[in-house]
Amino acid sequence: MDCLFCKISRREISAEIIYEDNDTMAFLDINPRAPGHTVVIPKQHAENILELTAGAVEPLFLTVKKVTAMLKKAFEPDGFTIGINHGKASGQAVDHLHVHIFSRWRDDGGGSVHSVVDNPPKESLEEIALKLKN
Ligand code: AMP
Ligand code: ZN
């Protein structure tokens, strides 16, 4: 597969790999936005969470949990932001699902996940819930 993160998972392109198992890999982001900024990927190529097979979801998030614990031990941050850019509109640049893990400090200048969008709906929550459940 001609995909940057598939190539990293096959070790055809080098990266600072900090964790690997049969299903997943975690490596340092080449352009870190925080100390230890890590991306966790499934080895199975999937562009996003909707394309990932159900069985690959648990191993992926178990690795997110393990790597978060590794970062906590190494950097002792005040918190974390854990997130996925899903689709170009959200900022996804690499078309292979990856979960970003950012260590966070009270004074690091960042915001919460709420700060990535400010587009409140016109419909009521009730209307939206109905639309989703129908
Ligand atoms: P996204 O915008 O969510 O698709 O993020 C892609 C991330 O991959 C960015 O934070 C990049 O800095 C990172 N990235 C791109 N190429 C590499 C690479 N060769 N090794 C490690 N991280 C990379
Ligand atoms: Zn891939």
PDB file of C-alpha atoms and ligand atoms in Angstrom:
ATOM      1  CA  MET A   1       0.000   0.000   0.000  1.00  0.00           C
ATOM      2  CA  ASP A   2       1.443   3.331  -1.087  1.00  0.00           C
ATOM      3  CA  CYS A   3       0.607   5.100   2.160  1.00  0.00           C
ATOM      4  CA  LEU A   4       3.027   6.947   4.436  1.00  0.00           C
ATOM      5  CA  PHE A   5       1.878   5.330   7.678  1.00  0.00           C
ATOM      6  CA  CYS A   6       1.655   1.852   6.090  1.00  0.00           C
ATOM      7  CA  LYS A   7       5.284   2.368   5.032  1.00  0.00           C
ATOM      8  CA  ILE A   8       6.228   3.329   8.599  1.00  0.00           C
ATOM      9  CA  SER A   9       4.381   0.269   9.941  1.00  0.00           C
ATOM     10  CA  ARG A  10       6.364  -1.923   7.491  1.00  0.00           C
ATOM     11  CA  ARG A  11       9.539  -0.072   8.563  1.00  0.00           C
ATOM     12  CA  GLU A  12      10.206   1.075   4.998  1.00  0.00           C
ATOM     13  CA  ILE A  13      10.317   4.652   6.295  1.00  0.00           C
ATOM     14  CA  SER A  14      11.975   5.320   9.617  1.00  0.00           C
ATOM     15  CA  ALA A  15      10.214   6.840  12.601  1.00  0.00           C
ATOM     16  CA  GLU A  16      10.813   7.050  16.353  1.00  0.00           C
ATOM     17  CA  ILE A  17       8.704   4.019  17.225  1.00  0.00           C
ATOM     18  CA  ILE A  18       7.894   3.931  20.947  1.00  0.00           C
ATOM     19  CA  TYR A  19       5.496   0.962  21.024  1.00  0.00           C
ATOM     20  CA  GLU A  20       4.496  -1.859  18.673  1.00  0.00           C
ATOM     21  CA  ASP A  21       2.399  -5.007  18.822  1.00  0.00           C
ATOM     22  CA  ASN A  22       0.763  -7.284  16.239  1.00  0.00           C
ATOM     23  CA  ASP A  23      -2.039  -4.860  15.441  1.00  0.00           C
ATOM     24  CA  THR A  24      -0.788  -1.378  16.245  1.00  0.00           C
ATOM     25  CA  MET A  25       2.191   0.937  16.291  1.00  0.00           C
ATOM     26  CA  ALA A  26       2.923   4.214  18.071  1.00  0.00           C
ATOM     27  CA  PHE A  27       5.587   6.659  16.943  1.00  0.00           C
ATOM     28  CA  LEU A  28       6.587  10.238  17.664  1.00  0.00           C
ATOM     29  CA  ASP A  29       4.995  12.857  15.440  1.00  0.00           C
ATOM     30  CA  ILE A  30       7.667  14.321  13.160  1.00  0.00           C
ATOM     31  CA  ASN A  31       6.336  17.825  13.827  1.00  0.00           C
ATOM     32  CA  PRO A  32       5.555  17.716  17.555  1.00  0.00           C
ATOM     33  CA  ARG A  33       3.064  20.182  19.004  1.00  0.00           C
ATOM     34  CA  ALA A  34       3.890  19.074  22.554  1.00  0.00           C
ATOM     35  CA  PRO A  35       6.675  17.075  24.242  1.00  0.00           C
ATOM     36  CA  GLY A  36       6.184  13.418  23.291  1.00  0.00           C
ATOM     37  CA  HIS A  37       3.414  14.154  20.751  1.00  0.00           C
ATOM     38  CA  THR A  38       2.645  10.626  19.556  1.00  0.00           C
ATOM     39  CA  VAL A  39       0.470   9.106  16.873  1.00  0.00           C
ATOM     40  CA  VAL A  40      -1.029   5.654  17.319  1.00  0.00           C
ATOM     41  CA  ILE A  41      -2.033   3.715  14.204  1.00  0.00           C
ATOM     42  CA  PRO A  42      -3.673   0.418  13.376  1.00  0.00           C
ATOM     43  CA  LYS A  43      -1.361  -1.645  11.151  1.00  0.00           C
ATOM     44  CA  GLN A  44      -4.389  -2.462   9.018  1.00  0.00           C
ATOM     45  CA  HIS A  45      -4.819   0.345   6.487  1.00  0.00           C
ATOM     46  CA  ALA A  46      -8.039   2.236   7.130  1.00  0.00           C
ATOM     47  CA  GLU A  47      -8.592   5.846   6.218  1.00  0.00           C
ATOM     48  CA  ASN A  48     -10.759   6.508   9.252  1.00  0.00           C
ATOM     49  CA  ILE A  49     -12.593   4.903  12.160  1.00  0.00           C
ATOM     50  CA  LEU A  50     -15.611   4.084   9.988  1.00  0.00           C
ATOM     51  CA  GLU A  51     -13.431   2.023   7.658  1.00  0.00           C
ATOM     52  CA  LEU A  52     -11.582   0.218  10.440  1.00  0.00           C
ATOM     53  CA  THR A  53     -12.868  -3.322  10.998  1.00  0.00           C
ATOM     54  CA  ALA A  54     -14.649  -3.716  14.342  1.00  0.00           C
ATOM     55  CA  GLY A  55     -12.022  -6.155  15.632  1.00  0.00           C
ATOM     56  CA  ALA A  56      -9.239  -3.618  15.137  1.00  0.00           C
ATOM     57  CA  VAL A  57     -10.877  -0.960  17.303  1.00  0.00           C
ATOM     58  CA  GLU A  58     -10.103  -2.529  20.674  1.00  0.00           C
ATOM     59  CA  PRO A  59      -6.372  -3.116  19.999  1.00  0.00           C
ATOM     60  CA  LEU A  60      -6.051   0.463  18.728  1.00  0.00           C
ATOM     61  CA  PHE A  61      -7.550   1.996  21.849  1.00  0.00           C
ATOM     62  CA  LEU A  62      -5.691  -0.368  24.158  1.00  0.00           C
ATOM     63  CA  THR A  63      -2.500   1.008  22.597  1.00  0.00           C
ATOM     64  CA  VAL A  64      -3.765   4.576  23.041  1.00  0.00           C
ATOM     65  CA  LYS A  65      -4.212   3.747  26.746  1.00  0.00           C
ATOM     66  CA  LYS A  66      -0.739   2.148  27.018  1.00  0.00           C
ATOM     67  CA  VAL A  67       0.977   5.055  25.291  1.00  0.00           C
ATOM     68  CA  THR A  68      -0.899   7.594  27.424  1.00  0.00           C
ATOM     69  CA  ALA A  69       0.460   5.778  30.488  1.00  0.00           C
ATOM     70  CA  MET A  70       3.995   5.854  28.991  1.00  0.00           C
ATOM     71  CA  LEU A  71       3.710   9.609  28.396  1.00  0.00           C
ATOM     72  CA  LYS A  72       2.338  10.172  31.898  1.00  0.00           C
ATOM     73  CA  LYS A  73       5.308   8.353  33.406  1.00  0.00           C
ATOM     74  CA  ALA A  74       7.899  10.118  31.248  1.00  0.00           C
ATOM     75  CA  PHE A  75       6.601  13.690  31.249  1.00  0.00           C
ATOM     76  CA  GLU A  76       4.204  13.896  34.223  1.00  0.00           C
ATOM     77  CA  PRO A  77       1.877  16.295  32.389  1.00  0.00           C
ATOM     78  CA  ASP A  78      -1.207  17.856  33.956  1.00  0.00           C
ATOM     79  CA  GLY A  79      -3.469  16.146  31.395  1.00  0.00           C
ATOM     80  CA  PHE A  80      -3.832  14.939  27.815  1.00  0.00           C
ATOM     81  CA  THR A  81      -5.707  15.756  24.671  1.00  0.00           C
ATOM     82  CA  ILE A  82      -6.410  12.636  22.626  1.00  0.00           C
ATOM     83  CA  GLY A  83      -7.919  13.109  19.203  1.00  0.00           C
ATOM     84  CA  ILE A  84      -8.504  12.098  15.622  1.00  0.00           C
ATOM     85  CA  ASN A  85      -8.700  14.388  12.610  1.00  0.00           C
ATOM     86  CA  HIS A  86     -11.322  12.606  10.502  1.00  0.00           C
ATOM     87  CA  GLY A  87     -11.513  13.895   6.920  1.00  0.00           C
ATOM     88  CA  LYS A  88      -9.919  16.837   5.160  1.00  0.00           C
ATOM     89  CA  ALA A  89     -12.456  19.296   6.637  1.00  0.00           C
ATOM     90  CA  SER A  90     -11.208  18.428  10.108  1.00  0.00           C
ATOM     91  CA  GLY A  91      -7.538  18.732   9.156  1.00  0.00           C
ATOM     92  CA  GLN A  92      -6.661  15.124   8.290  1.00  0.00           C
ATOM     93  CA  ALA A  93      -3.516  15.245   6.159  1.00  0.00           C
ATOM     94  CA  VAL A  94      -2.436  11.582   6.265  1.00  0.00           C
ATOM     95  CA  ASP A  95      -5.137   9.243   4.945  1.00  0.00           C
ATOM     96  CA  HIS A  96      -4.375   6.433   7.385  1.00  0.00           C
ATOM     97  CA  LEU A  97      -6.285   6.535  10.670  1.00  0.00           C
ATOM     98  CA  HIS A  98      -4.152   7.818  13.520  1.00  0.00           C
ATOM     99  CA  VAL A  99      -4.883   8.923  17.064  1.00  0.00           C
ATOM    100  CA  HIS A 100      -2.911  11.920  18.277  1.00  0.00           C
ATOM    101  CA  ILE A 101      -1.876  12.011  21.925  1.00  0.00           C
ATOM    102  CA  PHE A 102      -0.756  15.375  23.275  1.00  0.00           C
ATOM    103  CA  SER A 103       0.561  15.841  26.781  1.00  0.00           C
ATOM    104  CA  ARG A 104      -0.982  18.970  28.249  1.00  0.00           C
ATOM    105  CA  TRP A 105       0.060  21.450  30.901  1.00  0.00           C
ATOM    106  CA  ARG A 106      -2.073  24.104  32.576  1.00  0.00           C
ATOM    107  CA  ASP A 107      -0.037  26.913  31.018  1.00  0.00           C
ATOM    108  CA  ASP A 108       0.733  25.387  27.605  1.00  0.00           C
ATOM    109  CA  GLY A 109      -1.380  27.876  25.655  1.00  0.00           C
ATOM    110  CA  GLY A 110      -3.663  25.249  24.102  1.00  0.00           C
ATOM    111  CA  GLY A 111      -7.432  24.926  24.313  1.00  0.00           C
ATOM    112  CA  SER A 112      -9.921  22.130  24.829  1.00  0.00           C
ATOM    113  CA  VAL A 113     -11.284  20.052  21.953  1.00  0.00           C
ATOM    114  CA  HIS A 114     -14.222  22.479  21.918  1.00  0.00           C
ATOM    115  CA  SER A 115     -11.887  25.148  20.556  1.00  0.00           C
ATOM    116  CA  VAL A 116     -11.491  23.381  17.196  1.00  0.00           C
ATOM    117  CA  VAL A 117     -14.992  24.405  16.029  1.00  0.00           C
ATOM    118  CA  ASP A 118     -17.646  27.021  16.761  1.00  0.00           C
ATOM    119  CA  ASN A 119     -20.628  26.130  14.599  1.00  0.00           C
ATOM    120  CA  PRO A 120     -23.673  25.711  16.840  1.00  0.00           C
ATOM    121  CA  PRO A 121     -26.727  24.106  15.165  1.00  0.00           C
ATOM    122  CA  LYS A 122     -29.985  25.941  14.365  1.00  0.00           C
ATOM    123  CA  GLU A 123     -32.150  22.906  15.242  1.00  0.00           C
ATOM    124  CA  SER A 124     -33.066  21.994  18.825  1.00  0.00           C
ATOM    125  CA  LEU A 125     -31.292  19.132  20.564  1.00  0.00           C
ATOM    126  CA  GLU A 126     -34.599  17.216  20.439  1.00  0.00           C
ATOM    127  CA  GLU A 127     -34.817  17.586  16.629  1.00  0.00           C
ATOM    128  CA  ILE A 128     -31.226  16.503  16.248  1.00  0.00           C
ATOM    129  CA  ALA A 129     -31.679  13.474  18.489  1.00  0.00           C
ATOM    130  CA  LEU A 130     -34.755  12.435  16.473  1.00  0.00           C
ATOM    131  CA  LYS A 131     -32.837  12.794  13.195  1.00  0.00           C
ATOM    132  CA  LEU A 132     -30.043  10.629  14.553  1.00  0.00           C
ATOM    133  CA  LYS A 133     -32.305   7.902  15.901  1.00  0.00           C
ATOM    134  CA  ASN A 134     -34.517   7.658  12.778  1.00  0.00           C
TER     135      ASN A 134
HETATM  136  P1  AMP B   1      -3.251  14.743  10.570  1.00  0.00           P
HETATM  137  O1  AMP B   1      -3.358  16.201  10.251  1.00  0.00           O
HETATM  138  O2  AMP B   1      -4.132  14.329  11.718  1.00  0.00           O
HETATM  139  O3  AMP B   1      -3.438  13.867   9.337  1.00  0.00           O
HETATM  140  O4  AMP B   1      -1.802  14.528  11.126  1.00  0.00           O
HETATM  141  C1  AMP B   1      -0.781  13.888  10.456  1.00  0.00           C
HETATM  142  C2  AMP B   1       0.403  13.966  11.369  1.00  0.00           C
HETATM  143  O5  AMP B   1       1.398  13.105  10.869  1.00  0.00           O
HETATM  144  C3  AMP B   1       1.010  15.368  11.469  1.00  0.00           C
HETATM  145  O6  AMP B   1       0.979  15.781  12.831  1.00  0.00           O
HETATM  146  C4  AMP B   1       2.421  15.186  10.941  1.00  0.00           C
HETATM  147  O7  AMP B   1       3.362  15.959  11.633  1.00  0.00           O
HETATM  148  C5  AMP B   1       2.644  13.679  11.140  1.00  0.00           C
HETATM  149  N1  AMP B   1       3.603  13.103  10.220  1.00  0.00           N
HETATM  150  C6  AMP B   1       3.678  13.284   8.881  1.00  0.00           C
HETATM  151  N2  AMP B   1       4.702  12.557   8.370  1.00  0.00           N
HETATM  152  C7  AMP B   1       5.271  11.903   9.413  1.00  0.00           C
HETATM  153  C8  AMP B   1       6.376  11.012   9.543  1.00  0.00           C
HETATM  154  N3  AMP B   1       7.107  10.646   8.475  1.00  0.00           N
HETATM  155  N4  AMP B   1       6.689  10.545  10.763  1.00  0.00           N
HETATM  156  C9  AMP B   1       5.975  10.920  11.845  1.00  0.00           C
HETATM  157  N5  AMP B   1       4.915  11.748  11.789  1.00  0.00           N
HETATM  158  C10 AMP B   1       4.572  12.246  10.596  1.00  0.00           C
HETATM  159 ZN    ZN B   2      -1.983   3.102   5.298  1.00  0.00          ZN
END
